[in-house]
Amino acid sequence: GAGVSQSPSNKVTEKGKDVELRCDPISGHTALYWYRQRLGQGLEFLIYFQGNSAPDKSGLPSDRFSAERTGESVSTLTIQRTQQEDSAVYLCASSLDGRGYTFGSGTRLTVV
Amino acid sequence: GESVGLHLPTLSVQEGDNSIINCAYSNSASDYFIWYKQESGKGPQFIIDIRSNMDKRQGQRVTVLLNKTVKHLSLQIAATQPGDSAVYFCAENRGYSTLTFGKGTMLLVSP
């Protein structure tokens, strides 16, 4: 597609439920990134996929967080047993050369 | 600038003024720097980038200055417009490592 697409744009879930967030990167972009942005804060790195290499999971805050990517296309970020501190905007970005990132509009997650 | 708790540093300017947004980066080995603009409810949008072998780069109405000696990056916006109101983030990386983002500065432009 023309840009990075994320769905849903908004998600409200009850504490303890699992959620799945989706990212469709720009076609041909081999690198895909997930970041978390809490209200009024900067972007916190979560996970990075590059082609068929093993993902860099060094930013995942706990084992409740996981992500998958199918080839060089769609990625899903899963949060299990959601907690209130998981409430944030989850941003996905893709890149052709690992330098300039193109971001999606994010998924705003609210855990109640 | 530095963040104070949950509150972003804010720069308030009048329409037509020039704006300067500052960023102190953390890694002296970083060789690539980007400025992003984030409007409310949207993802960050690329504005301008600069490599470490340069100290100045100009775009349309924007200029980025890099001072590697003191690890300082600035974004200058000429003739600021209300549409420039947003949060601005600097980001850095080295090689093809993941971008590390600064805490952001909110720019408010009054008509």
PDB file of C-alpha atoms in Angstrom:
ATOM      1  CA  GLY A   1       0.000   0.000   0.000  1.00  0.00           C
ATOM      2  CA  ALA A   2       0.895   3.643  -0.123  1.00  0.00           C
ATOM      3  CA  GLY A   3       1.544   3.916   3.589  1.00  0.00           C
ATOM      4  CA  VAL A   4       1.783   1.900   6.777  1.00  0.00           C
ATOM      5  CA  SER A   5      -1.651   0.738   7.868  1.00  0.00           C
ATOM      6  CA  GLN A   6      -2.533  -0.198  11.432  1.00  0.00           C
ATOM      7  CA  SER A   7      -5.685  -1.732  12.818  1.00  0.00           C
ATOM      8  CA  PRO A   8      -7.690  -1.246  14.845  1.00  0.00           C
ATOM      9  CA  SER A   9      -7.199   2.487  15.292  1.00  0.00           C
ATOM     10  CA  ASN A  10      -8.696   2.280  18.759  1.00  0.00           C
ATOM     11  CA  LYS A  11      -9.102  -0.648  21.119  1.00  0.00           C
ATOM     12  CA  VAL A  12     -10.694  -0.705  24.554  1.00  0.00           C
ATOM     13  CA  THR A  13     -10.239  -3.928  26.473  1.00  0.00           C
ATOM     14  CA  GLU A  14     -10.817  -5.220  29.958  1.00  0.00           C
ATOM     15  CA  LYS A  15      -7.882  -5.899  32.235  1.00  0.00           C
ATOM     16  CA  GLY A  16      -6.742  -9.492  31.854  1.00  0.00           C
ATOM     17  CA  LYS A  17      -7.909  -9.919  28.257  1.00  0.00           C
ATOM     18  CA  ASP A  18      -5.571 -10.586  25.335  1.00  0.00           C
ATOM     19  CA  VAL A  19      -5.330  -8.137  22.435  1.00  0.00           C
ATOM     20  CA  GLU A  20      -3.880  -8.397  18.953  1.00  0.00           C
ATOM     21  CA  LEU A  21      -2.727  -5.368  16.991  1.00  0.00           C
ATOM     22  CA  ARG A  22      -2.044  -5.493  13.277  1.00  0.00           C
ATOM     23  CA  CYS A  23       0.410  -3.678  11.032  1.00  0.00           C
ATOM     24  CA  ASP A  24       0.568  -3.686   7.229  1.00  0.00           C
ATOM     25  CA  PRO A  25       3.917  -2.195   6.172  1.00  0.00           C
ATOM     26  CA  ILE A  26       4.733  -0.490   2.897  1.00  0.00           C
ATOM     27  CA  SER A  27       5.147  -3.097   0.188  1.00  0.00           C
ATOM     28  CA  GLY A  28       8.815  -3.921  -0.315  1.00  0.00           C
ATOM     29  CA  HIS A  29       9.978  -2.597   3.047  1.00  0.00           C
ATOM     30  CA  THR A  30      12.020  -5.331   4.631  1.00  0.00           C
ATOM     31  CA  ALA A  31      12.335  -3.720   8.062  1.00  0.00           C
ATOM     32  CA  LEU A  32       9.392  -3.404  10.453  1.00  0.00           C
ATOM     33  CA  TYR A  33       9.373  -1.863  13.910  1.00  0.00           C
ATOM     34  CA  TRP A  34       6.946  -1.638  16.815  1.00  0.00           C
ATOM     35  CA  TYR A  35       7.117   1.246  19.270  1.00  0.00           C
ATOM     36  CA  ARG A  36       4.986   2.168  22.266  1.00  0.00           C
ATOM     37  CA  GLN A  37       4.072   5.741  23.142  1.00  0.00           C
ATOM     38  CA  ARG A  38       2.544   6.522  26.498  1.00  0.00           C
ATOM     39  CA  LEU A  39       0.577   9.739  26.930  1.00  0.00           C
ATOM     40  CA  GLY A  40       2.869  12.746  26.684  1.00  0.00           C
ATOM     41  CA  GLN A  41       5.953  10.595  26.292  1.00  0.00           C
ATOM     42  CA  GLY A  42       8.454   9.721  23.601  1.00  0.00           C
ATOM     43  CA  LEU A  43       8.599   6.516  21.577  1.00  0.00           C
ATOM     44  CA  GLU A  44       9.744   3.362  23.342  1.00  0.00           C
ATOM     45  CA  PHE A  45      11.212   0.637  21.094  1.00  0.00           C
ATOM     46  CA  LEU A  46       9.572  -2.779  21.397  1.00  0.00           C
ATOM     47  CA  ILE A  47      10.643  -5.108  18.590  1.00  0.00           C
ATOM     48  CA  TYR A  48      12.311  -5.061  15.147  1.00  0.00           C
ATOM     49  CA  PHE A  49      11.983  -7.430  12.190  1.00  0.00           C
ATOM     50  CA  GLN A  50      14.473  -7.439   9.318  1.00  0.00           C
ATOM     51  CA  GLY A  51      13.729  -9.776   6.432  1.00  0.00           C
ATOM     52  CA  ASN A  52      14.086 -13.406   7.464  1.00  0.00           C
ATOM     53  CA  SER A  53      16.509 -12.690  10.319  1.00  0.00           C
ATOM     54  CA  ALA A  54      15.616 -13.427  13.922  1.00  0.00           C
ATOM     55  CA  PRO A  55      13.731 -10.427  15.341  1.00  0.00           C
ATOM     56  CA  ASP A  56      15.306  -8.075  17.851  1.00  0.00           C
ATOM     57  CA  LYS A  57      13.025  -8.464  20.852  1.00  0.00           C
ATOM     58  CA  SER A  58      15.191  -6.491  23.251  1.00  0.00           C
ATOM     59  CA  GLY A  59      12.558  -3.813  23.861  1.00  0.00           C
ATOM     60  CA  LEU A  60       9.650  -6.048  24.836  1.00  0.00           C
ATOM     61  CA  PRO A  61       8.768  -5.092  28.445  1.00  0.00           C
ATOM     62  CA  SER A  62       7.580  -8.513  29.606  1.00  0.00           C
ATOM     63  CA  ASP A  63       6.794 -12.013  28.390  1.00  0.00           C
ATOM     64  CA  ARG A  64       3.165 -10.930  27.998  1.00  0.00           C
ATOM     65  CA  PHE A  65       4.254  -9.153  24.829  1.00  0.00           C
ATOM     66  CA  SER A  66       5.010 -11.003  21.608  1.00  0.00           C
ATOM     67  CA  ALA A  67       5.045 -10.238  17.912  1.00  0.00           C
ATOM     68  CA  GLU A  68       5.122 -12.132  14.666  1.00  0.00           C
ATOM     69  CA  ARG A  69       5.722 -11.209  11.082  1.00  0.00           C
ATOM     70  CA  THR A  70       4.799 -13.235   8.042  1.00  0.00           C
ATOM     71  CA  GLY A  71       7.671 -12.970   5.588  1.00  0.00           C
ATOM     72  CA  GLU A  72       8.061  -9.321   4.676  1.00  0.00           C
ATOM     73  CA  SER A  73       4.411  -8.432   5.090  1.00  0.00           C
ATOM     74  CA  VAL A  74       1.895  -8.209   7.908  1.00  0.00           C
ATOM     75  CA  SER A  75       2.944  -8.136  11.548  1.00  0.00           C
ATOM     76  CA  THR A  76       0.853  -8.696  14.655  1.00  0.00           C
ATOM     77  CA  LEU A  77       1.702  -7.535  18.167  1.00  0.00           C
ATOM     78  CA  THR A  78      -0.014  -9.570  20.877  1.00  0.00           C
ATOM     79  CA  ILE A  79      -0.397  -8.501  24.484  1.00  0.00           C
ATOM     80  CA  GLN A  80      -1.601 -11.209  26.814  1.00  0.00           C
ATOM     81  CA  ARG A  81      -3.391 -10.619  30.117  1.00  0.00           C
ATOM     82  CA  THR A  82      -3.464  -6.871  29.567  1.00  0.00           C
ATOM     83  CA  GLN A  83      -2.752  -4.536  32.472  1.00  0.00           C
ATOM     84  CA  GLN A  84      -3.687  -0.890  32.894  1.00  0.00           C
ATOM     85  CA  GLU A  85      -0.058   0.155  32.400  1.00  0.00           C
ATOM     86  CA  ASP A  86      -0.273  -1.302  28.871  1.00  0.00           C
ATOM     87  CA  SER A  87      -2.555   1.588  27.906  1.00  0.00           C
ATOM     88  CA  ALA A  88      -0.701   3.534  25.225  1.00  0.00           C
ATOM     89  CA  VAL A  89      -0.513   4.177  21.501  1.00  0.00           C
ATOM     90  CA  TYR A  90       1.263   1.348  19.698  1.00  0.00           C
ATOM     91  CA  LEU A  91       3.040   2.572  16.579  1.00  0.00           C
ATOM     92  CA  CYS A  92       4.320   0.476  13.723  1.00  0.00           C
ATOM     93  CA  ALA A  93       6.907   1.678  11.209  1.00  0.00           C
ATOM     94  CA  SER A  94       8.554   0.181   8.161  1.00  0.00           C
ATOM     95  CA  SER A  95      11.742   1.027   6.332  1.00  0.00           C
ATOM     96  CA  LEU A  96      13.453   0.104   3.096  1.00  0.00           C
ATOM     97  CA  ASP A  97      16.985   0.922   4.206  1.00  0.00           C
ATOM     98  CA  GLY A  98      16.854   0.897   8.001  1.00  0.00           C
ATOM     99  CA  ARG A  99      17.377   4.648   8.138  1.00  0.00           C
ATOM    100  CA  GLY A 100      14.207   6.597   7.432  1.00  0.00           C
ATOM    101  CA  TYR A 101      11.126   5.071   9.029  1.00  0.00           C
ATOM    102  CA  THR A 102       7.548   5.559   7.808  1.00  0.00           C
ATOM    103  CA  PHE A 103       5.056   5.318  10.651  1.00  0.00           C
ATOM    104  CA  GLY A 104       1.445   4.279  10.714  1.00  0.00           C
ATOM    105  CA  SER A 105      -1.155   6.260  12.655  1.00  0.00           C
ATOM    106  CA  GLY A 106      -1.010   3.856  15.560  1.00  0.00           C
ATOM    107  CA  THR A 107      -3.456   1.842  17.636  1.00  0.00           C
ATOM    108  CA  ARG A 108      -4.664   3.562  20.792  1.00  0.00           C
ATOM    109  CA  LEU A 109      -5.070   0.842  23.430  1.00  0.00           C
ATOM    110  CA  THR A 110      -7.056   1.539  26.572  1.00  0.00           C
ATOM    111  CA  VAL A 111      -7.175  -1.100  29.295  1.00  0.00           C
ATOM    112  CA  VAL A 112     -10.047  -0.601  31.734  1.00  0.00           C
TER     113      VAL A 112
ATOM    114  CA  GLY B   1      15.160  20.049  25.885  1.00  0.00           C
ATOM    115  CA  GLU B   2      14.614  17.863  28.922  1.00  0.00           C
ATOM    116  CA  SER B   3      11.219  16.542  29.885  1.00  0.00           C
ATOM    117  CA  VAL B   4       9.768  17.325  33.277  1.00  0.00           C
ATOM    118  CA  GLY B   5       7.688  14.442  34.559  1.00  0.00           C
ATOM    119  CA  LEU B   6       4.869  13.751  32.140  1.00  0.00           C
ATOM    120  CA  HIS B   7       4.832  17.244  30.704  1.00  0.00           C
ATOM    121  CA  LEU B   8       6.540  17.886  27.410  1.00  0.00           C
ATOM    122  CA  PRO B   9       8.646  21.015  27.141  1.00  0.00           C
ATOM    123  CA  THR B  10       6.646  23.517  25.155  1.00  0.00           C
ATOM    124  CA  LEU B  11       7.702  26.266  22.788  1.00  0.00           C
ATOM    125  CA  SER B  12       5.078  28.927  22.107  1.00  0.00           C
ATOM    126  CA  VAL B  13       5.598  31.267  19.169  1.00  0.00           C
ATOM    127  CA  GLN B  14       3.630  33.722  17.080  1.00  0.00           C
ATOM    128  CA  GLU B  15       2.811  33.012  13.462  1.00  0.00           C
ATOM    129  CA  GLY B  16       5.605  34.286  11.263  1.00  0.00           C
ATOM    130  CA  ASP B  17       8.296  33.934  13.921  1.00  0.00           C
ATOM    131  CA  ASN B  18      11.249  31.616  13.484  1.00  0.00           C
ATOM    132  CA  SER B  19      11.246  28.605  15.831  1.00  0.00           C
ATOM    133  CA  ILE B  20      14.208  26.702  17.203  1.00  0.00           C
ATOM    134  CA  ILE B  21      13.695  23.308  18.805  1.00  0.00           C
ATOM    135  CA  ASN B  22      16.634  21.707  20.578  1.00  0.00           C
ATOM    136  CA  CYS B  23      17.596  18.128  21.315  1.00  0.00           C
ATOM    137  CA  ALA B  24      20.458  16.629  23.306  1.00  0.00           C
ATOM    138  CA  TYR B  25      21.245  13.161  21.999  1.00  0.00           C
ATOM    139  CA  SER B  26      22.801  10.405  24.031  1.00  0.00           C
ATOM    140  CA  ASN B  27      25.132   8.293  21.897  1.00  0.00           C
ATOM    141  CA  SER B  28      28.358   9.859  20.683  1.00  0.00           C
ATOM    142  CA  ALA B  29      28.682   6.990  18.181  1.00  0.00           C
ATOM    143  CA  SER B  30      25.398   7.866  16.429  1.00  0.00           C
ATOM    144  CA  ASP B  31      25.920   8.723  12.782  1.00  0.00           C
ATOM    145  CA  TYR B  32      22.411   9.505  11.582  1.00  0.00           C
ATOM    146  CA  PHE B  33      19.813  11.876  12.973  1.00  0.00           C
ATOM    147  CA  ILE B  34      16.205  12.588  12.059  1.00  0.00           C
ATOM    148  CA  TRP B  35      13.560  15.070  13.075  1.00  0.00           C
ATOM    149  CA  TYR B  36       9.963  13.889  13.148  1.00  0.00           C
ATOM    150  CA  LYS B  37       6.742  15.882  13.502  1.00  0.00           C
ATOM    151  CA  GLN B  38       3.778  14.302  15.254  1.00  0.00           C
ATOM    152  CA  GLU B  39       0.347  15.883  15.035  1.00  0.00           C
ATOM    153  CA  SER B  40      -2.382  14.916  17.446  1.00  0.00           C
ATOM    154  CA  GLY B  41      -3.767  11.456  16.727  1.00  0.00           C
ATOM    155  CA  LYS B  42      -1.232  10.705  14.019  1.00  0.00           C
ATOM    156  CA  GLY B  43       2.029   8.827  13.712  1.00  0.00           C
ATOM    157  CA  PRO B  44       5.359  10.665  13.497  1.00  0.00           C
ATOM    158  CA  GLN B  45       6.109  12.148  10.096  1.00  0.00           C
ATOM    159  CA  PHE B  46       9.642  12.538   8.708  1.00  0.00           C
ATOM    160  CA  ILE B  47      10.794  16.155   8.377  1.00  0.00           C
ATOM    161  CA  ILE B  48      14.521  16.192   7.706  1.00  0.00           C
ATOM    162  CA  ASP B  49      17.604  14.107   8.377  1.00  0.00           C
ATOM    163  CA  ILE B  50      21.337  14.676   8.656  1.00  0.00           C
ATOM    164  CA  ARG B  51      24.382  12.428   8.718  1.00  0.00           C
ATOM    165  CA  SER B  52      27.241  12.889  11.135  1.00  0.00           C
ATOM    166  CA  ASN B  53      29.635  14.039   8.416  1.00  0.00           C
ATOM    167  CA  MET B  54      27.571  17.210   8.058  1.00  0.00           C
ATOM    168  CA  ASP B  55      26.817  20.016  10.495  1.00  0.00           C
ATOM    169  CA  LYS B  56      23.952  21.691   8.647  1.00  0.00           C
ATOM    170  CA  ARG B  57      21.263  20.684   6.230  1.00  0.00           C
ATOM    171  CA  GLN B  58      18.455  22.745   4.804  1.00  0.00           C
ATOM    172  CA  GLY B  59      15.039  21.795   3.575  1.00  0.00           C
ATOM    173  CA  GLN B  60      11.963  23.765   2.746  1.00  0.00           C
ATOM    174  CA  ARG B  61      11.536  26.228   5.645  1.00  0.00           C
ATOM    175  CA  VAL B  62      13.480  23.879   7.922  1.00  0.00           C
ATOM    176  CA  THR B  63      17.158  23.656   8.828  1.00  0.00           C
ATOM    177  CA  VAL B  64      18.836  21.047  11.004  1.00  0.00           C
ATOM    178  CA  LEU B  65      22.072  21.851  12.809  1.00  0.00           C
ATOM    179  CA  LEU B  66      24.322  19.203  14.319  1.00  0.00           C
ATOM    180  CA  ASN B  67      26.995  19.887  16.922  1.00  0.00           C
ATOM    181  CA  LYS B  68      28.776  16.616  17.604  1.00  0.00           C
ATOM    182  CA  THR B  69      31.137  18.176  20.140  1.00  0.00           C
ATOM    183  CA  VAL B  70      28.312  18.745  22.601  1.00  0.00           C
ATOM    184  CA  LYS B  71      25.929  16.110  21.168  1.00  0.00           C
ATOM    185  CA  HIS B  72      23.312  18.678  20.264  1.00  0.00           C
ATOM    186  CA  LEU B  73      20.813  18.789  17.442  1.00  0.00           C
ATOM    187  CA  SER B  74      18.475  21.634  16.584  1.00  0.00           C
ATOM    188  CA  LEU B  75      15.594  22.162  14.208  1.00  0.00           C
ATOM    189  CA  GLN B  76      14.929  25.629  12.904  1.00  0.00           C
ATOM    190  CA  ILE B  77      11.583  26.399  11.312  1.00  0.00           C
ATOM    191  CA  ALA B  78      11.365  29.640   9.364  1.00  0.00           C
ATOM    192  CA  ALA B  79       8.191  31.723   9.253  1.00  0.00           C
ATOM    193  CA  THR B  80       6.320  29.360  11.548  1.00  0.00           C
ATOM    194  CA  GLN B  81       2.694  28.693  10.615  1.00  0.00           C
ATOM    195  CA  PRO B  82      -0.247  27.408  12.681  1.00  0.00           C
ATOM    196  CA  GLY B  83       0.024  24.121  10.751  1.00  0.00           C
ATOM    197  CA  ASP B  84       3.456  23.634  12.281  1.00  0.00           C
ATOM    198  CA  SER B  85       1.877  23.140  15.710  1.00  0.00           C
ATOM    199  CA  ALA B  86       2.787  19.596  16.754  1.00  0.00           C
ATOM    200  CA  VAL B  87       5.192  17.594  18.886  1.00  0.00           C
ATOM    201  CA  TYR B  88       8.675  17.371  17.428  1.00  0.00           C
ATOM    202  CA  PHE B  89      11.004  14.455  18.141  1.00  0.00           C
ATOM    203  CA  CYS B  90      14.643  13.999  17.350  1.00  0.00           C
ATOM    204  CA  ALA B  91      15.905  10.465  16.728  1.00  0.00           C
ATOM    205  CA  GLU B  92      19.353   8.945  16.323  1.00  0.00           C
ATOM    206  CA  ASN B  93      20.958   5.693  15.319  1.00  0.00           C
ATOM    207  CA  ARG B  94      24.269   4.176  14.345  1.00  0.00           C
ATOM    208  CA  GLY B  95      24.552   2.009  11.284  1.00  0.00           C
ATOM    209  CA  TYR B  96      21.327   0.094  10.960  1.00  0.00           C
ATOM    210  CA  SER B  97      20.475  -0.102  14.644  1.00  0.00           C
ATOM    211  CA  THR B  98      16.970   0.888  15.664  1.00  0.00           C
ATOM    212  CA  LEU B  99      16.195   4.571  16.069  1.00  0.00           C
ATOM    213  CA  THR B 100      16.277   5.979  19.586  1.00  0.00           C
ATOM    214  CA  PHE B 101      13.859   8.832  20.084  1.00  0.00           C
ATOM    215  CA  GLY B 102      14.139  11.876  22.295  1.00  0.00           C
ATOM    216  CA  LYS B 103      11.303  12.883  24.600  1.00  0.00           C
ATOM    217  CA  GLY B 104       9.775  15.485  22.307  1.00  0.00           C
ATOM    218  CA  THR B 105       8.989  19.191  22.325  1.00  0.00           C
ATOM    219  CA  MET B 106       5.541  20.608  21.764  1.00  0.00           C
ATOM    220  CA  LEU B 107       5.415  23.596  19.414  1.00  0.00           C
ATOM    221  CA  LEU B 108       2.382  25.874  19.744  1.00  0.00           C
ATOM    222  CA  VAL B 109       1.895  28.514  17.067  1.00  0.00           C
ATOM    223  CA  SER B 110      -0.532  31.338  17.718  1.00  0.00           C
ATOM    224  CA  PRO B 111      -2.135  33.136  14.765  1.00  0.00           C
TER     225      PRO B 111
END
